[in-house]
PDB file of C-alpha atoms in Angstrom:
ATOM      1  CA  MET A   1     230.070  34.010 237.932  1.00 88.00           C
ATOM      2  CA  ILE A   2     228.768  30.381 239.156  1.00 94.00           C
ATOM      3  CA  LEU A   3     225.419  29.109 240.961  1.00 96.00           C
ATOM      4  CA  PRO A   4     226.064  25.513 242.530  1.00 97.00           C
ATOM      5  CA  LEU A   5     223.448  23.130 242.231  1.00 97.00           C
ATOM      6  CA  PRO A   6     222.338  20.399 244.604  1.00 96.00           C
ATOM      7  CA  PRO A   7     223.414  16.534 244.126  1.00 97.00           C
ATOM      8  CA  LEU A   8     221.770  15.469 240.748  1.00 98.00           C
ATOM      9  CA  LYS A   9     220.656  11.777 239.694  1.00 98.00           C
ATOM     10  CA  LEU A  10     220.044  10.620 236.228  1.00 98.00           C
ATOM     11  CA  CYS A  11     216.714   9.544 235.278  1.00 98.00           C
ATOM     12  CA  HIS A  12     214.450   9.638 231.915  1.00 98.00           C
ATOM     13  CA  PHE A  13     211.637  11.708 230.937  1.00 97.00           C
ATOM     14  CA  CYS A  14     208.045   9.755 230.300  1.00 97.00           C
ATOM     15  CA  ARG A  15     205.352  12.166 229.909  1.00 96.00           C
ATOM     16  CA  ARG A  16     204.314  15.637 231.294  1.00 94.00           C
ATOM     17  CA  LYS A  17     201.190  15.479 233.690  1.00 91.00           C
ATOM     18  CA  ASN A  18     200.738  19.200 233.859  1.00 90.00           C
ATOM     19  CA  ARG A  19     202.333  22.351 234.229  1.00 86.00           C
ATOM     20  CA  PHE A  20     204.366  21.434 237.304  1.00 93.00           C
ATOM     21  CA  LEU A  21     204.505  17.781 237.282  1.00 96.00           C
ATOM     22  CA  VAL A  22     206.245  15.385 235.272  1.00 97.00           C
ATOM     23  CA  GLU A  23     206.443  11.578 235.182  1.00 97.00           C
ATOM     24  CA  ALA A  24     209.864  10.040 235.100  1.00 97.00           C
ATOM     25  CA  ASP A  25     211.136   6.249 234.894  1.00 96.00           C
ATOM     26  CA  VAL A  26     212.138   6.904 238.508  1.00 97.00           C
ATOM     27  CA  GLY A  27     208.643   8.405 239.953  1.00 96.00           C
ATOM     28  CA  PRO A  28     206.730  11.848 239.951  1.00 97.00           C
ATOM     29  CA  LEU A  29     208.768  15.016 239.737  1.00 97.00           C
ATOM     30  CA  HIS A  30     207.959  18.853 240.412  1.00 97.00           C
ATOM     31  CA  LEU A  31     209.215  20.775 237.234  1.00 97.00           C
ATOM     32  CA  ALA A  32     209.179  24.649 238.186  1.00 96.00           C
ATOM     33  CA  ASN A  33     208.423  25.833 234.596  1.00 94.00           C
ATOM     34  CA  THR A  34     205.202  26.693 232.979  1.00 89.00           C
ATOM     35  CA  GLY A  35     206.804  26.744 229.092  1.00 89.00           C
ATOM     36  CA  ARG A  36     205.819  24.056 226.704  1.00 90.00           C
ATOM     37  CA  MET A  37     209.470  22.872 226.109  1.00 94.00           C
ATOM     38  CA  ALA A  38     208.136  20.500 223.372  1.00 91.00           C
ATOM     39  CA  GLU A  39     211.764  20.342 221.791  1.00 92.00           C
ATOM     40  CA  LEU A  40     213.228  19.159 225.027  1.00 95.00           C
ATOM     41  CA  LEU A  41     210.665  17.138 226.955  1.00 95.00           C
ATOM     42  CA  ARG A  42     210.768  13.964 224.516  1.00 95.00           C
ATOM     43  CA  PRO A  43     209.558  10.570 225.939  1.00 96.00           C
ATOM     44  CA  GLY A  44     213.109   8.939 226.815  1.00 96.00           C
ATOM     45  CA  VAL A  45     215.174  11.597 226.985  1.00 97.00           C
ATOM     46  CA  SER A  46     218.062  11.794 229.720  1.00 98.00           C
ATOM     47  CA  CYS A  47     216.964  14.121 232.932  1.00 98.00           C
ATOM     48  CA  TYR A  48     218.748  15.317 236.219  1.00 98.00           C
ATOM     49  CA  TYR A  49     216.604  15.897 239.136  1.00 98.00           C
ATOM     50  CA  HIS A  50     217.135  16.799 242.658  1.00 97.00           C
ATOM     51  CA  PRO A  51     216.169  13.924 245.213  1.00 97.00           C
ATOM     52  CA  LYS A  52     213.761  15.766 247.952  1.00 91.00           C
ATOM     53  CA  PRO A  53     210.871  13.526 248.563  1.00 92.00           C
ATOM     54  CA  THR A  54     207.357  15.439 249.106  1.00 92.00           C
ATOM     55  CA  PRO A  55     204.153  14.084 249.547  1.00 91.00           C
ATOM     56  CA  LYS A  56     203.703  14.437 245.688  1.00 93.00           C
ATOM     57  CA  THR A  57     206.919  14.033 244.100  1.00 96.00           C
ATOM     58  CA  LEU A  58     210.376  12.357 244.608  1.00 96.00           C
ATOM     59  CA  GLY A  59     212.139  15.684 243.601  1.00 97.00           C
ATOM     60  CA  ARG A  60     212.645  18.543 241.469  1.00 97.00           C
ATOM     61  CA  MET A  61     213.891  18.464 237.676  1.00 97.00           C
ATOM     62  CA  VAL A  62     216.608  20.510 237.089  1.00 98.00           C
ATOM     63  CA  LEU A  63     218.468  19.886 233.932  1.00 98.00           C
ATOM     64  CA  VAL A  64     217.451  17.994 230.500  1.00 98.00           C
ATOM     65  CA  ALA A  65     219.839  16.463 227.989  1.00 97.00           C
ATOM     66  CA  ALA A  66     219.292  17.806 224.109  1.00 93.00           C
ATOM     67  CA  GLU A  67     221.593  18.084 220.964  1.00 88.00           C
ATOM     68  CA  GLY A  68     224.584  17.007 223.049  1.00 93.00           C
ATOM     69  CA  VAL A  69     224.303  19.585 225.837  1.00 96.00           C
ATOM     70  CA  LEU A  70     222.696  19.985 229.126  1.00 98.00           C
ATOM     71  CA  VAL A  71     219.864  22.739 229.445  1.00 98.00           C
ATOM     72  CA  GLY A  72     218.191  24.020 232.527  1.00 98.00           C
ATOM     73  CA  VAL A  73     214.635  23.866 233.050  1.00 97.00           C
ATOM     74  CA  ASP A  74     214.360  25.114 236.573  1.00 97.00           C
ATOM     75  CA  ALA A  75     212.647  28.475 236.119  1.00 96.00           C
ATOM     76  CA  SER A  76     212.951  29.396 239.830  1.00 95.00           C
ATOM     77  CA  LEU A  77     216.602  29.361 239.215  1.00 97.00           C
ATOM     78  CA  ALA A  78     216.435  32.608 237.428  1.00 97.00           C
ATOM     79  CA  GLY A  79     216.321  34.569 240.500  1.00 96.00           C
ATOM     80  CA  ARG A  80     219.120  33.145 242.165  1.00 96.00           C
ATOM     81  CA  LEU A  81     221.267  33.790 239.279  1.00 97.00           C
ATOM     82  CA  LEU A  82     220.230  37.580 239.395  1.00 97.00           C
ATOM     83  CA  GLU A  83     220.729  37.746 243.217  1.00 96.00           C
ATOM     84  CA  ARG A  84     224.403  36.539 242.504  1.00 94.00           C
ATOM     85  CA  LEU A  85     224.550  38.989 239.771  1.00 93.00           C
ATOM     86  CA  LEU A  86     223.426  41.559 241.993  1.00 94.00           C
ATOM     87  CA  ARG A  87     225.972  40.496 244.993  1.00 93.00           C
ATOM     88  CA  SER A  88     228.729  40.446 242.586  1.00 91.00           C
ATOM     89  CA  GLY A  89     228.634  43.837 241.732  1.00 90.00           C
ATOM     90  CA  ARG A  90     228.082  43.590 238.018  1.00 89.00           C
ATOM     91  CA  LEU A  91     225.223  45.935 238.135  1.00 91.00           C
ATOM     92  CA  GLY A  92     226.752  48.300 240.319  1.00 92.00           C
ATOM     93  CA  ALA A  93     227.512  48.664 243.727  1.00 94.00           C
ATOM     94  CA  CYS A  94     224.553  47.008 245.579  1.00 92.00           C
ATOM     95  CA  GLU A  95     223.088  47.766 248.708  1.00 91.00           C
ATOM     96  CA  ASP A  96     219.572  47.051 250.826  1.00 91.00           C
ATOM     97  CA  LEU A  97     219.153  44.192 248.607  1.00 94.00           C
ATOM     98  CA  ARG A  98     215.508  42.721 248.902  1.00 94.00           C
ATOM     99  CA  ARG A  99     213.446  39.679 247.494  1.00 94.00           C
ATOM    100  CA  GLU A 100     209.979  39.599 246.302  1.00 92.00           C
ATOM    101  CA  VAL A 101     208.757  43.212 246.796  1.00 92.00           C
ATOM    102  CA  THR A 102     205.187  44.299 246.197  1.00 93.00           C
ATOM    103  CA  VAL A 103     204.677  47.533 243.912  1.00 90.00           C
ATOM    104  CA  GLY A 104     201.431  48.525 242.258  1.00 82.00           C
ATOM    105  CA  GLY A 105     199.864  45.422 243.210  1.00 86.00           C
ATOM    106  CA  GLU A 106     202.320  43.214 241.260  1.00 88.00           C
ATOM    107  CA  ARG A 107     205.352  41.015 242.978  1.00 93.00           C
ATOM    108  CA  LEU A 108     208.900  42.169 241.497  1.00 94.00           C
ATOM    109  CA  ASP A 109     211.867  39.712 242.177  1.00 95.00           C
ATOM    110  CA  PHE A 110     214.165  42.343 243.712  1.00 97.00           C
ATOM    111  CA  PHE A 111     214.461  45.667 245.149  1.00 96.00           C
ATOM    112  CA  ALA A 112     217.923  47.198 245.696  1.00 95.00           C
ATOM    113  CA  ARG A 113     219.722  50.673 245.770  1.00 94.00           C
ATOM    114  CA  LEU A 114     222.502  50.421 242.986  1.00 93.00           C
ATOM    115  CA  GLU A 115     225.268  52.977 243.033  1.00 92.00           C
ATOM    116  CA  GLY A 116     222.683  54.712 245.583  1.00 90.00           C
ATOM    117  CA  LYS A 117     219.644  54.464 243.343  1.00 93.00           C
ATOM    118  CA  GLU A 118     216.369  52.851 244.203  1.00 95.00           C
ATOM    119  CA  ALA A 119     216.080  50.083 241.509  1.00 96.00           C
ATOM    120  CA  TYR A 120     213.491  47.292 240.624  1.00 97.00           C
ATOM    121  CA  LEU A 121     214.202  44.192 238.961  1.00 97.00           C
ATOM    122  CA  GLU A 122     212.779  41.266 237.439  1.00 97.00           C
ATOM    123  CA  ALA A 123     214.399  37.986 236.491  1.00 97.00           C
ATOM    124  CA  LYS A 124     213.268  35.614 233.748  1.00 96.00           C
ATOM    125  CA  ASN A 125     214.038  32.551 232.544  1.00 96.00           C
ATOM    126  CA  CYS A 126     214.506  31.289 228.991  1.00 96.00           C
ATOM    127  CA  ASN A 127     215.451  27.902 227.601  1.00 94.00           C
ATOM    128  CA  ARG A 128     214.123  27.781 224.192  1.00 94.00           C
ATOM    129  CA  VAL A 129     216.589  28.085 221.486  1.00 96.00           C
ATOM    130  CA  ALA A 130     216.439  27.441 217.758  1.00 91.00           C
ATOM    131  CA  GLU A 131     219.328  27.573 215.520  1.00 93.00           C
ATOM    132  CA  GLY A 132     221.212  29.500 218.121  1.00 95.00           C
ATOM    133  CA  LEU A 133     218.532  31.842 218.740  1.00 97.00           C
ATOM    134  CA  ALA A 134     217.062  32.255 222.351  1.00 97.00           C
ATOM    135  CA  LEU A 135     213.283  32.863 222.162  1.00 96.00           C
ATOM    136  CA  PHE A 136     211.022  34.106 224.824  1.00 96.00           C
ATOM    137  CA  PRO A 137     208.337  33.343 225.926  1.00 94.00           C
ATOM    138  CA  ASP A 138     207.624  29.796 225.349  1.00 89.00           C
ATOM    139  CA  ALA A 139     204.100  30.213 226.014  1.00 83.00           C
ATOM    140  CA  PRO A 140     202.240  33.580 226.083  1.00 84.00           C
ATOM    141  CA  THR A 141     202.701  35.108 229.384  1.00 86.00           C
ATOM    142  CA  ALA A 142     200.633  38.001 230.337  1.00 89.00           C
ATOM    143  CA  ARG A 143     202.057  38.429 233.866  1.00 89.00           C
ATOM    144  CA  GLY A 144     205.146  39.019 231.984  1.00 92.00           C
ATOM    145  CA  ALA A 145     203.766  41.953 230.086  1.00 94.00           C
ATOM    146  CA  ARG A 146     202.495  43.239 233.298  1.00 94.00           C
ATOM    147  CA  HIS A 147     205.768  43.477 234.985  1.00 95.00           C
ATOM    148  CA  LEU A 148     207.380  45.081 231.862  1.00 96.00           C
ATOM    149  CA  ARG A 149     204.507  47.646 232.137  1.00 96.00           C
ATOM    150  CA  LEU A 150     205.478  48.308 235.870  1.00 96.00           C
ATOM    151  CA  LEU A 151     209.132  48.612 235.318  1.00 97.00           C
ATOM    152  CA  ALA A 152     208.104  51.089 232.431  1.00 97.00           C
ATOM    153  CA  ALA A 153     206.085  53.155 235.219  1.00 96.00           C
ATOM    154  CA  LEU A 154     209.002  53.116 237.645  1.00 97.00           C
ATOM    155  CA  ALA A 155     211.415  54.264 235.175  1.00 97.00           C
ATOM    156  CA  ARG A 156     209.383  57.130 234.283  1.00 97.00           C
ATOM    157  CA  GLU A 157     209.337  57.737 237.951  1.00 96.00           C
ATOM    158  CA  GLY A 158     213.080  57.968 237.837  1.00 95.00           C
ATOM    159  CA  LYS A 159     213.879  54.811 239.552  1.00 95.00           C
ATOM    160  CA  GLY A 160     216.263  52.105 238.154  1.00 96.00           C
ATOM    161  CA  ALA A 161     214.381  49.302 236.332  1.00 97.00           C
ATOM    162  CA  TYR A 162     215.545  46.124 235.029  1.00 97.00           C
ATOM    163  CA  ALA A 163     214.462  42.938 233.500  1.00 98.00           C
ATOM    164  CA  LEU A 164     216.858  40.290 232.679  1.00 98.00           C
ATOM    165  CA  TRP A 165     216.933  37.019 231.082  1.00 98.00           C
ATOM    166  CA  PHE A 166     218.789  34.021 232.051  1.00 98.00           C
ATOM    167  CA  VAL A 167     218.940  31.673 228.908  1.00 98.00           C
ATOM    168  CA  GLN A 168     220.047  28.499 230.284  1.00 98.00           C
ATOM    169  CA  HIS A 169     221.166  26.616 227.046  1.00 97.00           C
ATOM    170  CA  PRO A 170     224.848  26.821 225.943  1.00 97.00           C
ATOM    171  CA  LEU A 171     224.233  26.943 222.220  1.00 97.00           C
ATOM    172  CA  ALA A 172     222.291  30.131 222.337  1.00 97.00           C
ATOM    173  CA  GLU A 173     224.379  32.929 220.254  1.00 98.00           C
ATOM    174  CA  ALA A 174     221.516  35.923 220.615  1.00 98.00           C
ATOM    175  CA  PHE A 175     218.366  36.663 222.146  1.00 98.00           C
ATOM    176  CA  ALA A 176     214.975  37.883 221.184  1.00 98.00           C
ATOM    177  CA  LEU A 177     211.373  38.260 222.109  1.00 97.00           C
ATOM    178  CA  ASP A 178     208.992  36.150 220.525  1.00 95.00           C
ATOM    179  CA  PRO A 179     206.737  38.838 218.439  1.00 95.00           C
ATOM    180  CA  ALA A 180     203.898  36.074 218.468  1.00 93.00           C
ATOM    181  CA  ASP A 181     203.240  37.273 221.738  1.00 94.00           C
ATOM    182  CA  ALA A 182     202.170  40.774 220.922  1.00 94.00           C
ATOM    183  CA  PRO A 183     201.236  42.147 224.450  1.00 95.00           C
ATOM    184  CA  LEU A 184     204.705  40.989 226.068  1.00 95.00           C
ATOM    185  CA  TYR A 185     206.385  42.239 222.605  1.00 96.00           C
ATOM    186  CA  ARG A 186     204.739  45.906 222.865  1.00 96.00           C
ATOM    187  CA  ALA A 187     205.413  46.098 226.432  1.00 97.00           C
ATOM    188  CA  ALA A 188     209.034  45.634 225.798  1.00 97.00           C
ATOM    189  CA  GLN A 189     209.467  47.808 223.516  1.00 96.00           C
ATOM    190  CA  GLU A 190     207.654  50.660 225.430  1.00 97.00           C
ATOM    191  CA  ALA A 191     209.556  49.438 228.670  1.00 97.00           C
ATOM    192  CA  LEU A 192     212.976  50.163 226.690  1.00 97.00           C
ATOM    193  CA  GLU A 193     211.649  53.538 225.592  1.00 97.00           C
ATOM    194  CA  ALA A 194     211.043  54.271 229.182  1.00 98.00           C
ATOM    195  CA  GLY A 195     214.574  53.720 230.159  1.00 97.00           C
ATOM    196  CA  VAL A 196     214.058  49.998 231.619  1.00 97.00           C
ATOM    197  CA  VAL A 197     217.417  47.901 230.941  1.00 97.00           C
ATOM    198  CA  LEU A 198     216.626  44.988 229.056  1.00 98.00           C
ATOM    199  CA  ARG A 199     219.329  42.110 229.010  1.00 97.00           C
ATOM    200  CA  ALA A 200     219.978  38.530 228.387  1.00 98.00           C
ATOM    201  CA  TYR A 201     222.672  36.150 229.634  1.00 98.00           C
ATOM    202  CA  ARG A 202     223.786  32.989 228.392  1.00 98.00           C
ATOM    203  CA  VAL A 203     224.196  30.345 231.192  1.00 98.00           C
ATOM    204  CA  ARG A 204     225.767  27.057 230.861  1.00 97.00           C
ATOM    205  CA  PRO A 205     224.878  24.225 232.923  1.00 98.00           C
ATOM    206  CA  THR A 206     227.063  21.579 234.022  1.00 97.00           C
ATOM    207  CA  LEU A 207     225.922  18.634 236.759  1.00 97.00           C
ATOM    208  CA  ALA A 208     227.486  20.815 239.154  1.00 97.00           C
ATOM    209  CA  ALA A 209     227.013  24.348 238.477  1.00 98.00           C
ATOM    210  CA  LEU A 210     225.095  26.992 236.325  1.00 98.00           C
ATOM    211  CA  VAL A 211     227.835  29.512 235.017  1.00 97.00           C
ATOM    212  CA  VAL A 212     226.773  32.901 233.613  1.00 96.00           C
ATOM    213  CA  GLU A 213     228.794  33.129 230.704  1.00 94.00           C
ATOM    214  CA  GLY A 214     228.018  36.564 229.528  1.00 92.00           C
ATOM    215  CA  GLU A 215     225.596  39.129 228.139  1.00 96.00           C
ATOM    216  CA  LEU A 216     224.011  38.043 224.508  1.00 98.00           C
ATOM    217  CA  PRO A 217     223.241  40.239 221.784  1.00 98.00           C
ATOM    218  CA  TRP A 218     219.798  41.401 221.719  1.00 96.00           C
ATOM    219  CA  VAL A 219     217.710  40.928 218.419  1.00 96.00           C
ATOM    220  CA  TRP A 220     214.172  42.644 217.665  1.00 95.00           C
ATOM    221  CA  LEU A 221     212.261  40.655 215.415  1.00 94.00           C
ATOM    222  CA  ALA A 222     210.031  41.952 212.907  1.00 89.00           C
ATOM    223  CA  PRO A 223     206.372  41.523 214.630  1.00 82.00           C
TER     224      PRO A 223
END
């Protein structure tokens, strides 16, 4: 499965100004990712951005070169990858697909009917990989824990519930939740027990597209 990317241009990272803004040699760029990414965002590293000027930026950072490969850093693309996955039928026959649905005071990425059953789905992004193991999150995420608890409640009601992680790093060989984020880790265990489908997929970025290569083995690290 392939998600085409818009035209990209080369730049070099200088520094991170705040959670959503970086300074590159070409000027300020939007970064749609709240993770720390300390191992990726090093001064002078090659990056690729989509030039689309706004009042505050020259465009959006999409890829970073690291360890001889390209790594995707635009977390907003996880939702688009999940939509492609749904429309491809990989999760079952998909009907009545809707984006950004509000349930229980929280916003989930998708509602759909999968094989005729109501289902709620959340897409998560990951690009932190160490020695082949993809780790999520890169920074504590209270929102992620809330989403998993909500999905668990929906699963207990008999609805389909899915949390899917898209690892935009081609060197990932397995996936794990970082037990250092204890609330998220516990919420994921409870979600699994309630019947929520937890999956992770390796995505290989190129300058032209994001390519979903397949499902990653899930590893439960000891707390």
